[in-house]
Structure formats: structure tokens, C-alpha cells
């Protein structure tokens, strides 16, 4: 009976640890999306951005042999996508909803084409994933140690970015300007703020977060790239931001 209880406890701990690890990409994408939403831009293209970030991350990791570099490359891929989306949202004044939906469809086809063009029909190599980082002392704590302090490095980075995002939005001049532009762009413009520039930064931050989420999926979860790797996590992150206000 004691052995069975220990087995159930071990399963429960591993289940919680996996749940927290799997929540990392959604949290990263949601953190980035907060900046776009606070600036007054609805970035529905977050799903396609995660996919392009995952593709960039995987290709970079395969070419360089560095998983950590692949994770960073996911953010760079998201930044490139952000430049395109910002131009369409803000420069071309296109419908944010239409552009976001079309981009998600376009990104799915583009990612598949690029992947087939580069990798061919051969079986895709698996990249070594980032190993869990055991924080000294804390990782040996009973129950909570394996759950919170034996996770891959991108998860710790994500939690740090959550703190940075909160501080940046509510305790810096940039965060005040971003929120002012989102709440009343005309008043912000009258106060001397560059609405277009601030909103552009909001979209860029949003896409960098989504790109890093794609890198997280590849380097800390599956070690491969697949067309369905995102599986709606971008829309989940978008819903979290909207319903979480």
C-alpha cells in the first residue's frame, strides 16, 4: 500500500512538472501579446508567428548544432515577422483581423514549403533538447523541488520575462506611453507621443514573444519541427490576454 501511494505521488509530481513545462510557450506568447494589446493592436497573427519562430529555431539548431542558439533564433524569426505585420497593421492600415487570419494561413503554407525545400524528403534529424536545469538546494526540496526547480532553462527565462513585463508596463515611462496610446491615441498624440512608433514597438514585442514560444516548443519539448507543432496555442494565448484583461 505504501509503495502504491509513493507511485501515485511520483506520478502526480511528474504530471504537475510536465504541465508547468508545457505551459511555457503559451505564457511566452501571451506576454508578448500583452504589449500589442496594450498599444491598441489586435495581433491575431500570433499563431503563424509561433510557427515561423519554431521553423527558424529548428533550422538554426540543425545548421549550427547549438540548441541554445536555436531558441534565440526563434525570437529573431518572430522579430522579422513582426516587421511585416507592423507594416501591414500600421503603415498600410489594413484590417487587423483580416491580416492576422490571412497571415496564419500563409505562414502554414510558407513553413511547409521552406521545410520541404531545405530538408527535402529525408527523415528529419532530431535536435538535442535543452536539459532540465536543477537549481541548487531548491531542486532537492520535497514535492515542490521536482515541480518548479527542475525545469529547462527557457521556462525560467519565461518566468523572469513575466516579471520584467509587469515592471516594464507599470513602472516605466515606456509602459505608461504604451498604455496611454492603447487607451486614447488622440490624447496621447496631443501629449506629444508618437502613436505609430509606440504601436510598432508593441507589435514587435508581441512577435518576439511568439517567436520565442516557437523556439521553446522545438528546443524544450519535442526536438523536431512539424506542421502542426503549434496546435492552436497562439489562439489560446490570445484568449488568455483578452479574457484576462
mmCIF file of C-alpha atoms in Angstrom:
data_model
loop_
_atom_site.group_PDB
_atom_site.id
_atom_site.type_symbol
_atom_site.label_atom_id
_atom_site.label_comp_id
_atom_site.label_asym_id
_atom_site.label_seq_id
_atom_site.Cartn_x
_atom_site.Cartn_y
_atom_site.Cartn_z
ATOM 1 C CA UNK A 1 0.000 0.000 0.000
ATOM 2 C CA UNK A 2 2.867 2.358 0.826
ATOM 3 C CA UNK A 3 4.564 1.533 -2.492
ATOM 4 C CA UNK A 4 1.331 2.291 -4.337
ATOM 5 C CA UNK A 5 0.999 5.631 -2.538
ATOM 6 C CA UNK A 6 4.588 6.502 -3.416
ATOM 7 C CA UNK A 7 3.901 5.614 -7.052
ATOM 8 C CA UNK A 8 0.805 7.824 -7.119
ATOM 9 C CA UNK A 9 2.733 10.697 -5.544
ATOM 10 C CA UNK A 10 5.574 10.359 -8.052
ATOM 11 C CA UNK A 11 3.084 10.315 -10.925
ATOM 12 C CA UNK A 12 1.295 13.386 -9.586
ATOM 13 C CA UNK A 13 4.585 15.276 -9.179
ATOM 14 C CA UNK A 14 5.753 14.389 -12.696
ATOM 15 C CA UNK A 15 2.325 15.360 -14.075
ATOM 16 C CA UNK A 16 2.459 18.783 -12.428
ATOM 17 C CA UNK A 17 6.043 19.319 -13.587
ATOM 18 C CA UNK A 18 5.060 18.452 -17.170
ATOM 19 C CA UNK A 19 2.012 20.733 -17.004
ATOM 20 C CA UNK A 20 4.152 23.686 -15.947
ATOM 21 C CA UNK A 21 6.742 22.924 -18.628
ATOM 22 C CA UNK A 22 4.088 22.662 -21.352
ATOM 23 C CA UNK A 23 2.554 25.992 -20.274
ATOM 24 C CA UNK A 24 5.791 27.831 -21.079
ATOM 25 C CA UNK A 25 5.133 28.549 -24.797
ATOM 26 C CA UNK A 26 1.619 29.820 -24.111
ATOM 27 C CA UNK A 27 2.921 32.112 -21.381
ATOM 28 C CA UNK A 28 5.685 33.447 -23.630
ATOM 29 C CA UNK A 29 3.260 34.171 -26.457
ATOM 30 C CA UNK A 30 0.781 35.793 -24.059
ATOM 31 C CA UNK A 31 3.489 38.016 -22.552
ATOM 32 C CA UNK A 32 4.354 39.329 -25.989
ATOM 33 C CA UNK A 33 0.708 39.756 -26.974
ATOM 34 C CA UNK A 34 0.089 41.922 -23.902
ATOM 35 C CA UNK A 35 2.300 44.628 -25.416
ATOM 36 C CA UNK A 36 0.360 44.646 -28.675
ATOM 37 C CA UNK A 37 -2.997 44.659 -26.911
ATOM 38 C CA UNK A 38 -1.961 47.443 -24.535
ATOM 39 C CA UNK A 39 -0.868 49.546 -27.507
ATOM 40 C CA UNK A 40 -4.245 49.108 -29.185
ATOM 41 C CA UNK A 41 -3.336 46.471 -31.782
ATOM 42 C CA UNK A 42 -5.048 43.083 -32.043
ATOM 43 C CA UNK A 43 -2.356 40.739 -33.317
ATOM 44 C CA UNK A 44 -4.286 37.680 -34.458
ATOM 45 C CA UNK A 45 -1.253 36.576 -36.461
ATOM 46 C CA UNK A 46 0.356 35.251 -33.297
ATOM 47 C CA UNK A 47 -0.407 31.635 -34.304
ATOM 48 C CA UNK A 48 1.516 31.915 -37.559
ATOM 49 C CA UNK A 49 4.308 33.806 -35.806
ATOM 50 C CA UNK A 50 4.834 30.944 -33.361
ATOM 51 C CA UNK A 51 5.033 28.555 -36.305
ATOM 52 C CA UNK A 52 7.626 30.667 -38.121
ATOM 53 C CA UNK A 53 9.607 31.029 -34.905
ATOM 54 C CA UNK A 54 9.590 27.247 -34.471
ATOM 55 C CA UNK A 55 10.798 26.769 -38.044
ATOM 56 C CA UNK A 56 13.590 29.323 -37.630
ATOM 57 C CA UNK A 57 14.594 27.757 -34.330
ATOM 58 C CA UNK A 58 14.749 24.243 -35.753
ATOM 59 C CA UNK A 59 16.654 25.214 -38.904
ATOM 60 C CA UNK A 60 19.177 27.208 -36.888
ATOM 61 C CA UNK A 61 19.690 24.403 -34.370
ATOM 62 C CA UNK A 62 20.242 21.861 -37.145
ATOM 63 C CA UNK A 63 22.628 24.109 -39.075
ATOM 64 C CA UNK A 64 24.649 25.310 -36.090
ATOM 65 C CA UNK A 65 24.438 22.290 -33.831
ATOM 66 C CA UNK A 66 23.524 24.601 -30.942
ATOM 67 C CA UNK A 67 20.122 24.163 -29.304
ATOM 68 C CA UNK A 68 20.511 27.351 -27.277
ATOM 69 C CA UNK A 69 21.232 29.325 -30.449
ATOM 70 C CA UNK A 70 18.161 27.757 -31.997
ATOM 71 C CA UNK A 71 15.999 29.020 -29.153
ATOM 72 C CA UNK A 72 17.321 32.565 -29.594
ATOM 73 C CA UNK A 73 16.816 32.314 -33.357
ATOM 74 C CA UNK A 74 13.119 31.713 -32.736
ATOM 75 C CA UNK A 75 12.864 35.219 -31.309
ATOM 76 C CA UNK A 76 14.746 36.625 -34.307
ATOM 77 C CA UNK A 77 12.318 34.879 -36.639
ATOM 78 C CA UNK A 78 9.437 36.397 -34.700
ATOM 79 C CA UNK A 79 11.030 39.839 -34.988
ATOM 80 C CA UNK A 80 11.206 39.528 -38.788
ATOM 81 C CA UNK A 81 7.554 38.528 -38.896
ATOM 82 C CA UNK A 82 6.748 41.443 -36.604
ATOM 83 C CA UNK A 83 8.256 43.908 -39.054
ATOM 84 C CA UNK A 84 5.954 42.578 -41.786
ATOM 85 C CA UNK A 85 2.839 42.581 -39.611
ATOM 86 C CA UNK A 86 3.570 46.035 -38.198
ATOM 87 C CA UNK A 87 3.863 47.397 -41.733
ATOM 88 C CA UNK A 88 0.517 45.868 -42.688
ATOM 89 C CA UNK A 89 -1.292 46.800 -39.472
ATOM 90 C CA UNK A 90 0.039 50.321 -39.033
ATOM 91 C CA UNK A 91 1.564 51.551 -42.269
ATOM 92 C CA UNK A 92 -0.888 50.066 -44.754
ATOM 93 C CA UNK A 93 -3.817 50.496 -42.317
ATOM 94 C CA UNK A 94 -5.127 47.049 -43.271
ATOM 95 C CA UNK A 95 -7.765 45.311 -41.182
ATOM 96 C CA UNK A 96 -6.016 43.717 -38.227
ATOM 97 C CA UNK A 97 -8.426 40.787 -38.156
ATOM 98 C CA UNK A 98 -8.167 40.058 -41.890
ATOM 99 C CA UNK A 99 -4.383 40.426 -41.945
ATOM 100 C CA UNK A 100 -3.977 38.183 -38.901
ATOM 101 C CA UNK A 101 -6.168 35.403 -40.284
ATOM 102 C CA UNK A 102 -4.597 35.542 -43.744
ATOM 103 C CA UNK A 103 -1.106 35.555 -42.283
ATOM 104 C CA UNK A 104 -1.825 32.459 -40.192
ATOM 105 C CA UNK A 105 -2.915 30.599 -43.317
ATOM 106 C CA UNK A 106 0.026 31.964 -45.306
ATOM 107 C CA UNK A 107 2.518 31.047 -42.570
ATOM 108 C CA UNK A 108 1.273 27.442 -42.521
ATOM 109 C CA UNK A 109 1.910 27.068 -46.243
ATOM 110 C CA UNK A 110 5.180 29.005 -46.183
ATOM 111 C CA UNK A 111 6.617 26.989 -43.303
ATOM 112 C CA UNK A 112 5.744 23.711 -45.033
ATOM 113 C CA UNK A 113 7.318 24.866 -48.299
ATOM 114 C CA UNK A 114 10.525 26.134 -46.688
ATOM 115 C CA UNK A 115 10.863 22.993 -44.598
ATOM 116 C CA UNK A 116 10.444 20.728 -47.642
ATOM 117 C CA UNK A 117 12.813 22.900 -49.683
ATOM 118 C CA UNK A 118 15.601 22.783 -47.096
ATOM 119 C CA UNK A 119 15.167 19.326 -45.585
ATOM 120 C CA UNK A 120 13.920 17.505 -48.670
ATOM 121 C CA UNK A 121 12.116 14.185 -48.323
ATOM 122 C CA UNK A 122 14.690 12.653 -45.981
ATOM 123 C CA UNK A 123 13.775 11.947 -42.395
ATOM 124 C CA UNK A 124 14.266 14.989 -40.218
ATOM 125 C CA UNK A 125 17.113 14.883 -37.707
ATOM 126 C CA UNK A 126 16.179 15.251 -34.067
ATOM 127 C CA UNK A 127 17.964 18.057 -32.267
ATOM 128 C CA UNK A 128 19.139 17.588 -28.670
ATOM 129 C CA UNK A 129 16.697 19.351 -26.399
ATOM 130 C CA UNK A 130 17.701 21.647 -23.557
ATOM 131 C CA UNK A 131 18.143 19.589 -20.427
ATOM 132 C CA UNK A 132 16.318 20.418 -17.180
ATOM 133 C CA UNK A 133 18.359 22.752 -15.026
ATOM 134 C CA UNK A 134 18.388 21.718 -11.384
ATOM 135 C CA UNK A 135 18.611 24.815 -9.204
ATOM 136 C CA UNK A 136 20.981 24.078 -6.307
ATOM 137 C CA UNK A 137 19.289 23.388 -2.954
ATOM 138 C CA UNK A 138 15.816 24.308 -4.230
ATOM 139 C CA UNK A 139 15.610 21.341 -6.593
ATOM 140 C CA UNK A 140 16.102 18.932 -3.684
ATOM 141 C CA UNK A 141 13.091 20.228 -1.767
ATOM 142 C CA UNK A 142 10.379 17.605 -1.299
ATOM 143 C CA UNK A 143 7.388 17.784 -3.633
ATOM 144 C CA UNK A 144 7.897 21.331 -4.971
ATOM 145 C CA UNK A 145 11.546 20.785 -5.908
ATOM 146 C CA UNK A 146 10.923 18.486 -8.912
ATOM 147 C CA UNK A 147 7.904 20.540 -9.979
ATOM 148 C CA UNK A 148 9.329 24.060 -10.006
ATOM 149 C CA UNK A 149 13.105 23.798 -9.815
ATOM 150 C CA UNK A 150 13.982 21.000 -12.240
ATOM 151 C CA UNK A 151 12.756 22.646 -15.421
ATOM 152 C CA UNK A 152 14.501 23.596 -18.701
ATOM 153 C CA UNK A 153 16.163 26.984 -18.864
ATOM 154 C CA UNK A 154 13.568 28.549 -21.250
ATOM 155 C CA UNK A 155 10.910 28.142 -18.572
ATOM 156 C CA UNK A 156 12.969 30.073 -16.026
ATOM 157 C CA UNK A 157 13.599 32.725 -18.675
ATOM 158 C CA UNK A 158 9.860 32.907 -19.306
ATOM 159 C CA UNK A 159 9.123 33.492 -15.619
ATOM 160 C CA UNK A 160 11.787 36.207 -15.479
ATOM 161 C CA UNK A 161 10.258 37.844 -18.565
ATOM 162 C CA UNK A 162 6.860 37.829 -16.843
ATOM 163 C CA UNK A 163 8.320 39.915 -14.018
ATOM 164 C CA UNK A 164 10.105 42.178 -16.498
ATOM 165 C CA UNK A 165 6.892 42.631 -18.497
ATOM 166 C CA UNK A 166 4.952 43.668 -15.404
ATOM 167 C CA UNK A 167 7.625 46.135 -14.349
ATOM 168 C CA UNK A 168 8.006 47.477 -17.882
ATOM 169 C CA UNK A 169 4.294 48.082 -18.339
ATOM 170 C CA UNK A 170 3.508 49.661 -14.975
ATOM 171 C CA UNK A 171 6.738 51.154 -13.682
ATOM 172 C CA UNK A 172 8.486 52.681 -16.710
ATOM 173 C CA UNK A 173 7.881 55.670 -18.933
ATOM 174 C CA UNK A 174 7.646 53.412 -21.971
ATOM 175 C CA UNK A 175 4.954 51.296 -20.329
ATOM 176 C CA UNK A 176 2.947 54.405 -19.419
ATOM 177 C CA UNK A 177 3.229 55.667 -23.004
ATOM 178 C CA UNK A 178 2.219 52.269 -24.394
ATOM 179 C CA UNK A 179 -0.884 52.098 -22.206
ATOM 180 C CA UNK A 180 -1.789 55.705 -22.982
ATOM 181 C CA UNK A 181 -1.594 55.044 -26.719
ATOM 182 C CA UNK A 182 -3.814 51.996 -26.366
ATOM 183 C CA UNK A 183 -6.439 53.691 -24.215
ATOM 184 C CA UNK A 184 -6.695 57.040 -26.015
ATOM 185 C CA UNK A 185 -4.432 57.503 -29.049
ATOM 186 C CA UNK A 186 -5.688 61.015 -29.806
ATOM 187 C CA UNK A 187 -4.947 62.261 -26.302
ATOM 188 C CA UNK A 188 -1.556 60.535 -26.423
ATOM 189 C CA UNK A 189 -0.768 62.232 -29.722
ATOM 190 C CA UNK A 190 -1.846 65.584 -28.308
ATOM 191 C CA UNK A 191 0.534 64.977 -25.394
ATOM 192 C CA UNK A 192 3.406 64.606 -27.851
ATOM 193 C CA UNK A 193 3.659 60.817 -28.080
ATOM 194 C CA UNK A 194 4.456 59.139 -31.392
ATOM 195 C CA UNK A 195 1.495 56.771 -31.620
ATOM 196 C CA UNK A 196 2.742 54.964 -34.737
ATOM 197 C CA UNK A 197 6.192 54.324 -33.284
ATOM 198 C CA UNK A 198 4.914 53.084 -29.922
ATOM 199 C CA UNK A 199 2.383 50.768 -31.526
ATOM 200 C CA UNK A 200 5.102 49.421 -33.806
ATOM 201 C CA UNK A 201 7.162 48.529 -30.744
ATOM 202 C CA UNK A 202 4.107 46.828 -29.255
ATOM 203 C CA UNK A 203 3.678 44.621 -32.331
ATOM 204 C CA UNK A 204 7.397 43.827 -32.431
ATOM 205 C CA UNK A 205 7.448 42.782 -28.772
ATOM 206 C CA UNK A 206 4.371 40.670 -29.424
ATOM 207 C CA UNK A 207 6.002 38.815 -32.297
ATOM 208 C CA UNK A 208 9.322 38.332 -30.487
ATOM 209 C CA UNK A 209 7.430 36.662 -27.645
ATOM 210 C CA UNK A 210 5.583 34.445 -30.118
ATOM 211 C CA UNK A 211 8.813 33.580 -31.924
ATOM 212 C CA UNK A 212 10.469 32.595 -28.645
ATOM 213 C CA UNK A 213 7.403 30.470 -27.902
ATOM 214 C CA UNK A 214 8.052 28.606 -31.142
ATOM 215 C CA UNK A 215 11.687 28.185 -30.160
ATOM 216 C CA UNK A 216 10.556 26.841 -26.782
ATOM 217 C CA UNK A 217 8.367 24.227 -28.486
ATOM 218 C CA UNK A 218 11.266 22.961 -30.577
ATOM 219 C CA UNK A 219 14.160 23.148 -28.126
ATOM 220 C CA UNK A 220 12.474 22.233 -24.833
ATOM 221 C CA UNK A 221 9.546 19.999 -25.774
ATOM 222 C CA UNK A 222 9.819 17.872 -28.918
ATOM 223 C CA UNK A 223 13.186 18.488 -30.639
ATOM 224 C CA UNK A 224 11.563 18.381 -34.073
ATOM 225 C CA UNK A 225 9.567 20.579 -36.420
ATOM 226 C CA UNK A 226 6.111 19.593 -37.592
ATOM 227 C CA UNK A 227 3.426 21.496 -39.483
ATOM 228 C CA UNK A 228 1.024 21.057 -36.571
ATOM 229 C CA UNK A 229 3.544 21.879 -33.849
ATOM 230 C CA UNK A 230 1.594 24.938 -32.656
ATOM 231 C CA UNK A 231 -1.824 23.268 -32.496
ATOM 232 C CA UNK A 232 -3.771 26.407 -31.597
ATOM 233 C CA UNK A 233 -1.528 27.573 -28.764
ATOM 234 C CA UNK A 234 -1.331 31.027 -30.329
ATOM 235 C CA UNK A 235 -5.105 31.400 -30.166
ATOM 236 C CA UNK A 236 -5.064 30.122 -26.590
ATOM 237 C CA UNK A 237 -2.504 32.804 -25.675
ATOM 238 C CA UNK A 238 -4.635 35.435 -27.421
ATOM 239 C CA UNK A 239 -7.710 34.317 -25.493
ATOM 240 C CA UNK A 240 -5.783 34.401 -22.215
ATOM 241 C CA UNK A 241 -4.755 38.001 -22.838
ATOM 242 C CA UNK A 242 -8.249 39.118 -23.858
ATOM 243 C CA UNK A 243 -10.191 37.335 -21.105
ATOM 244 C CA UNK A 244 -7.516 38.079 -18.526
ATOM 245 C CA UNK A 245 -7.807 41.776 -19.436
#
